[in-house]
């Protein structure tokens, strides 16, 4: 992904494809001997850049285009587990209001398509810059977030930072 960012002009965004997995493990504690805990993980296997001018699968208001998402899933024969976008150097590495809305709607879309309302959806922000000088260096920064489709009692999903492991 980092290499593709350096080759593209302007903003880059796209979809992350992979698989969500939940397993129940035993986690005995001092108070419970048969405590079961659900552990979930999302594996990202591939990605596709959907645009470099912005708003490739959503509009200016952050409304997603479900037909476009379905076309991309069919074309690549993969399941969407998240999305990403880039930031220009110096911009804050926090989701914008529009990105919160896209994340919320994409969470709902993935839950509807997969039938799994508890699958977290990943959102990644990337930033790169080339430091000028006698020995130029390329700097990359990234931040990953996740959200779960909102329940019937909640109006929108909650997005929170998440740790990643590079395997």
mmCIF file of C-alpha atoms in Angstrom:
data_model
loop_
_atom_site.group_PDB
_atom_site.id
_atom_site.type_symbol
_atom_site.label_atom_id
_atom_site.label_comp_id
_atom_site.label_asym_id
_atom_site.label_seq_id
_atom_site.Cartn_x
_atom_site.Cartn_y
_atom_site.Cartn_z
ATOM 1 C CA UNK A 1 0.000 0.000 0.000
ATOM 2 C CA UNK A 2 2.820 2.385 0.889
ATOM 3 C CA UNK A 3 4.421 1.941 -2.514
ATOM 4 C CA UNK A 4 1.135 2.676 -4.282
ATOM 5 C CA UNK A 5 0.727 5.876 -2.252
ATOM 6 C CA UNK A 6 4.078 7.156 -3.417
ATOM 7 C CA UNK A 7 3.204 6.459 -7.073
ATOM 8 C CA UNK A 8 -0.187 8.215 -7.013
ATOM 9 C CA UNK A 9 -0.819 11.925 -7.213
ATOM 10 C CA UNK A 10 -3.062 13.488 -4.578
ATOM 11 C CA UNK A 11 -5.380 11.604 -2.264
ATOM 12 C CA UNK A 12 -5.709 7.853 -2.540
ATOM 13 C CA UNK A 13 -8.454 5.705 -1.079
ATOM 14 C CA UNK A 14 -9.611 2.164 -1.415
ATOM 15 C CA UNK A 15 -11.091 -0.966 0.070
ATOM 16 C CA UNK A 16 -9.472 -3.646 2.211
ATOM 17 C CA UNK A 17 -10.410 -7.263 1.504
ATOM 18 C CA UNK A 18 -10.025 -10.239 3.789
ATOM 19 C CA UNK A 19 -11.814 -12.313 6.376
ATOM 20 C CA UNK A 20 -13.266 -11.776 9.819
ATOM 21 C CA UNK A 21 -12.926 -14.604 12.333
ATOM 22 C CA UNK A 22 -14.443 -15.020 15.796
ATOM 23 C CA UNK A 23 -13.560 -17.875 18.108
ATOM 24 C CA UNK A 24 -14.554 -18.686 21.657
ATOM 25 C CA UNK A 25 -11.716 -19.471 24.031
ATOM 26 C CA UNK A 26 -11.587 -20.521 27.676
ATOM 27 C CA UNK A 27 -10.403 -17.755 29.943
ATOM 28 C CA UNK A 28 -10.669 -18.901 33.538
ATOM 29 C CA UNK A 29 -10.441 -16.201 36.174
ATOM 30 C CA UNK A 30 -10.313 -16.127 39.979
ATOM 31 C CA UNK A 31 -14.112 -15.973 40.160
ATOM 32 C CA UNK A 32 -15.121 -18.213 37.231
ATOM 33 C CA UNK A 33 -13.632 -21.522 36.165
ATOM 34 C CA UNK A 34 -15.555 -21.987 32.902
ATOM 35 C CA UNK A 35 -15.458 -18.449 31.603
ATOM 36 C CA UNK A 36 -15.720 -18.277 27.805
ATOM 37 C CA UNK A 37 -14.504 -15.214 25.914
ATOM 38 C CA UNK A 38 -15.116 -14.399 22.255
ATOM 39 C CA UNK A 39 -11.919 -13.343 20.514
ATOM 40 C CA UNK A 40 -12.226 -11.770 17.097
ATOM 41 C CA UNK A 41 -9.693 -10.875 14.461
ATOM 42 C CA UNK A 42 -9.736 -9.422 10.995
ATOM 43 C CA UNK A 43 -7.238 -10.604 8.420
ATOM 44 C CA UNK A 44 -6.496 -8.246 5.558
ATOM 45 C CA UNK A 45 -5.350 -10.191 2.506
ATOM 46 C CA UNK A 46 -5.489 -7.590 -0.244
ATOM 47 C CA UNK A 47 -6.644 -4.129 -1.205
ATOM 48 C CA UNK A 48 -7.781 -2.182 -4.197
ATOM 49 C CA UNK A 49 -7.356 1.515 -4.838
ATOM 50 C CA UNK A 50 -10.818 2.766 -5.750
ATOM 51 C CA UNK A 51 -9.867 6.317 -6.592
ATOM 52 C CA UNK A 52 -7.415 9.122 -6.245
ATOM 53 C CA UNK A 53 -9.791 12.028 -6.630
ATOM 54 C CA UNK A 54 -11.944 11.124 -3.637
ATOM 55 C CA UNK A 55 -15.497 9.897 -3.197
ATOM 56 C CA UNK A 56 -15.026 6.688 -5.190
ATOM 57 C CA UNK A 57 -17.686 4.599 -3.423
ATOM 58 C CA UNK A 58 -19.422 7.385 -1.495
ATOM 59 C CA UNK A 59 -20.608 10.921 -2.218
ATOM 60 C CA UNK A 60 -19.775 14.322 -0.719
ATOM 61 C CA UNK A 61 -22.236 13.693 2.123
ATOM 62 C CA UNK A 62 -20.564 10.386 2.988
ATOM 63 C CA UNK A 63 -23.393 8.227 1.652
ATOM 64 C CA UNK A 64 -22.081 4.951 0.282
ATOM 65 C CA UNK A 65 -23.014 3.533 -3.106
ATOM 66 C CA UNK A 66 -24.046 -0.069 -2.355
ATOM 67 C CA UNK A 67 -24.188 -0.952 -6.054
ATOM 68 C CA UNK A 68 -20.578 0.181 -6.543
ATOM 69 C CA UNK A 69 -19.460 -1.795 -3.469
ATOM 70 C CA UNK A 70 -21.252 -4.912 -4.747
ATOM 71 C CA UNK A 71 -19.573 -4.514 -8.136
ATOM 72 C CA UNK A 72 -16.134 -4.272 -6.501
ATOM 73 C CA UNK A 73 -16.747 -7.325 -4.293
ATOM 74 C CA UNK A 74 -17.894 -9.332 -7.324
ATOM 75 C CA UNK A 75 -15.047 -8.113 -9.524
ATOM 76 C CA UNK A 76 -12.374 -9.113 -7.013
ATOM 77 C CA UNK A 77 -14.357 -12.051 -5.563
ATOM 78 C CA UNK A 78 -13.449 -10.971 -2.039
ATOM 79 C CA UNK A 79 -15.201 -9.701 1.087
ATOM 80 C CA UNK A 80 -14.808 -6.128 2.274
ATOM 81 C CA UNK A 81 -13.297 -5.903 5.772
ATOM 82 C CA UNK A 82 -12.472 -2.187 5.705
ATOM 83 C CA UNK A 83 -11.298 0.815 3.782
ATOM 84 C CA UNK A 84 -8.466 3.351 3.793
ATOM 85 C CA UNK A 85 -7.600 6.871 2.759
ATOM 86 C CA UNK A 86 -4.529 9.083 2.774
ATOM 87 C CA UNK A 87 -3.751 12.361 4.458
ATOM 88 C CA UNK A 88 -1.491 15.125 3.212
ATOM 89 C CA UNK A 89 1.600 15.846 5.297
ATOM 90 C CA UNK A 90 0.756 17.945 8.347
ATOM 91 C CA UNK A 91 -2.911 16.922 8.477
ATOM 92 C CA UNK A 92 -4.277 15.373 11.667
ATOM 93 C CA UNK A 93 -4.424 11.597 11.758
ATOM 94 C CA UNK A 94 -8.032 11.559 12.970
ATOM 95 C CA UNK A 95 -11.163 10.606 11.015
ATOM 96 C CA UNK A 96 -13.215 13.492 9.640
ATOM 97 C CA UNK A 97 -16.960 13.823 10.126
ATOM 98 C CA UNK A 98 -17.498 12.504 6.580
ATOM 99 C CA UNK A 99 -15.223 9.522 7.274
ATOM 100 C CA UNK A 100 -17.207 8.743 10.440
ATOM 101 C CA UNK A 101 -20.338 8.650 8.309
ATOM 102 C CA UNK A 102 -18.741 6.480 5.614
ATOM 103 C CA UNK A 103 -17.449 4.118 8.323
ATOM 104 C CA UNK A 104 -20.897 3.884 9.905
ATOM 105 C CA UNK A 105 -22.661 3.189 6.607
ATOM 106 C CA UNK A 106 -19.993 0.750 5.426
ATOM 107 C CA UNK A 107 -20.310 -1.137 8.756
ATOM 108 C CA UNK A 108 -24.048 -1.452 8.169
ATOM 109 C CA UNK A 109 -23.489 -2.589 4.567
ATOM 110 C CA UNK A 110 -20.959 -5.282 5.553
ATOM 111 C CA UNK A 111 -23.255 -6.517 8.359
ATOM 112 C CA UNK A 112 -26.154 -6.735 5.891
ATOM 113 C CA UNK A 113 -24.128 -8.557 3.218
ATOM 114 C CA UNK A 114 -22.413 -11.004 5.581
ATOM 115 C CA UNK A 115 -25.212 -11.391 8.122
ATOM 116 C CA UNK A 116 -22.628 -10.866 10.896
ATOM 117 C CA UNK A 117 -23.487 -7.747 12.892
ATOM 118 C CA UNK A 118 -20.562 -8.179 15.261
ATOM 119 C CA UNK A 119 -17.818 -8.165 12.626
ATOM 120 C CA UNK A 120 -15.586 -5.125 13.099
ATOM 121 C CA UNK A 121 -14.884 -2.941 10.094
ATOM 122 C CA UNK A 122 -11.355 -1.555 9.724
ATOM 123 C CA UNK A 123 -10.568 2.030 8.735
ATOM 124 C CA UNK A 124 -6.961 3.040 8.046
ATOM 125 C CA UNK A 125 -5.401 6.465 7.620
ATOM 126 C CA UNK A 126 -2.035 6.727 5.869
ATOM 127 C CA UNK A 127 0.317 9.657 5.409
ATOM 128 C CA UNK A 128 3.636 9.869 3.650
ATOM 129 C CA UNK A 129 6.130 12.596 2.933
ATOM 130 C CA UNK A 130 9.588 12.915 1.450
ATOM 131 C CA UNK A 131 12.000 14.886 3.585
ATOM 132 C CA UNK A 132 14.207 17.069 1.438
ATOM 133 C CA UNK A 133 17.865 17.615 2.098
ATOM 134 C CA UNK A 134 21.178 16.019 1.309
ATOM 135 C CA UNK A 135 19.855 12.566 2.258
ATOM 136 C CA UNK A 136 16.116 12.557 1.515
ATOM 137 C CA UNK A 137 14.049 10.151 3.542
ATOM 138 C CA UNK A 138 10.536 8.896 2.941
ATOM 139 C CA UNK A 139 8.367 8.876 6.079
ATOM 140 C CA UNK A 140 5.205 6.800 6.456
ATOM 141 C CA UNK A 141 2.670 7.099 9.226
ATOM 142 C CA UNK A 142 -0.480 5.042 9.677
ATOM 143 C CA UNK A 143 -3.309 4.723 12.151
ATOM 144 C CA UNK A 144 -5.940 1.979 12.203
ATOM 145 C CA UNK A 145 -9.447 2.198 13.620
ATOM 146 C CA UNK A 146 -12.346 -0.221 13.837
ATOM 147 C CA UNK A 147 -16.062 -0.107 14.434
ATOM 148 C CA UNK A 148 -18.868 -2.592 14.813
ATOM 149 C CA UNK A 149 -22.250 -2.198 13.143
ATOM 150 C CA UNK A 150 -24.529 -0.291 15.528
ATOM 151 C CA UNK A 151 -27.173 -2.273 17.348
ATOM 152 C CA UNK A 152 -30.865 -1.431 17.098
ATOM 153 C CA UNK A 153 -30.565 0.592 20.324
ATOM 154 C CA UNK A 154 -27.779 2.803 18.967
ATOM 155 C CA UNK A 155 -28.027 5.336 16.176
ATOM 156 C CA UNK A 156 -24.420 5.099 14.964
ATOM 157 C CA UNK A 157 -21.360 2.911 15.319
ATOM 158 C CA UNK A 158 -18.459 3.789 17.584
ATOM 159 C CA UNK A 159 -15.062 4.056 15.958
ATOM 160 C CA UNK A 160 -11.995 3.423 18.080
ATOM 161 C CA UNK A 161 -8.249 3.028 17.501
ATOM 162 C CA UNK A 162 -7.062 -0.560 17.165
ATOM 163 C CA UNK A 163 -3.745 -2.372 17.244
ATOM 164 C CA UNK A 164 -2.512 -4.255 14.208
ATOM 165 C CA UNK A 165 -0.099 -7.130 13.786
ATOM 166 C CA UNK A 166 1.858 -7.504 10.590
ATOM 167 C CA UNK A 167 2.232 -11.207 9.910
#
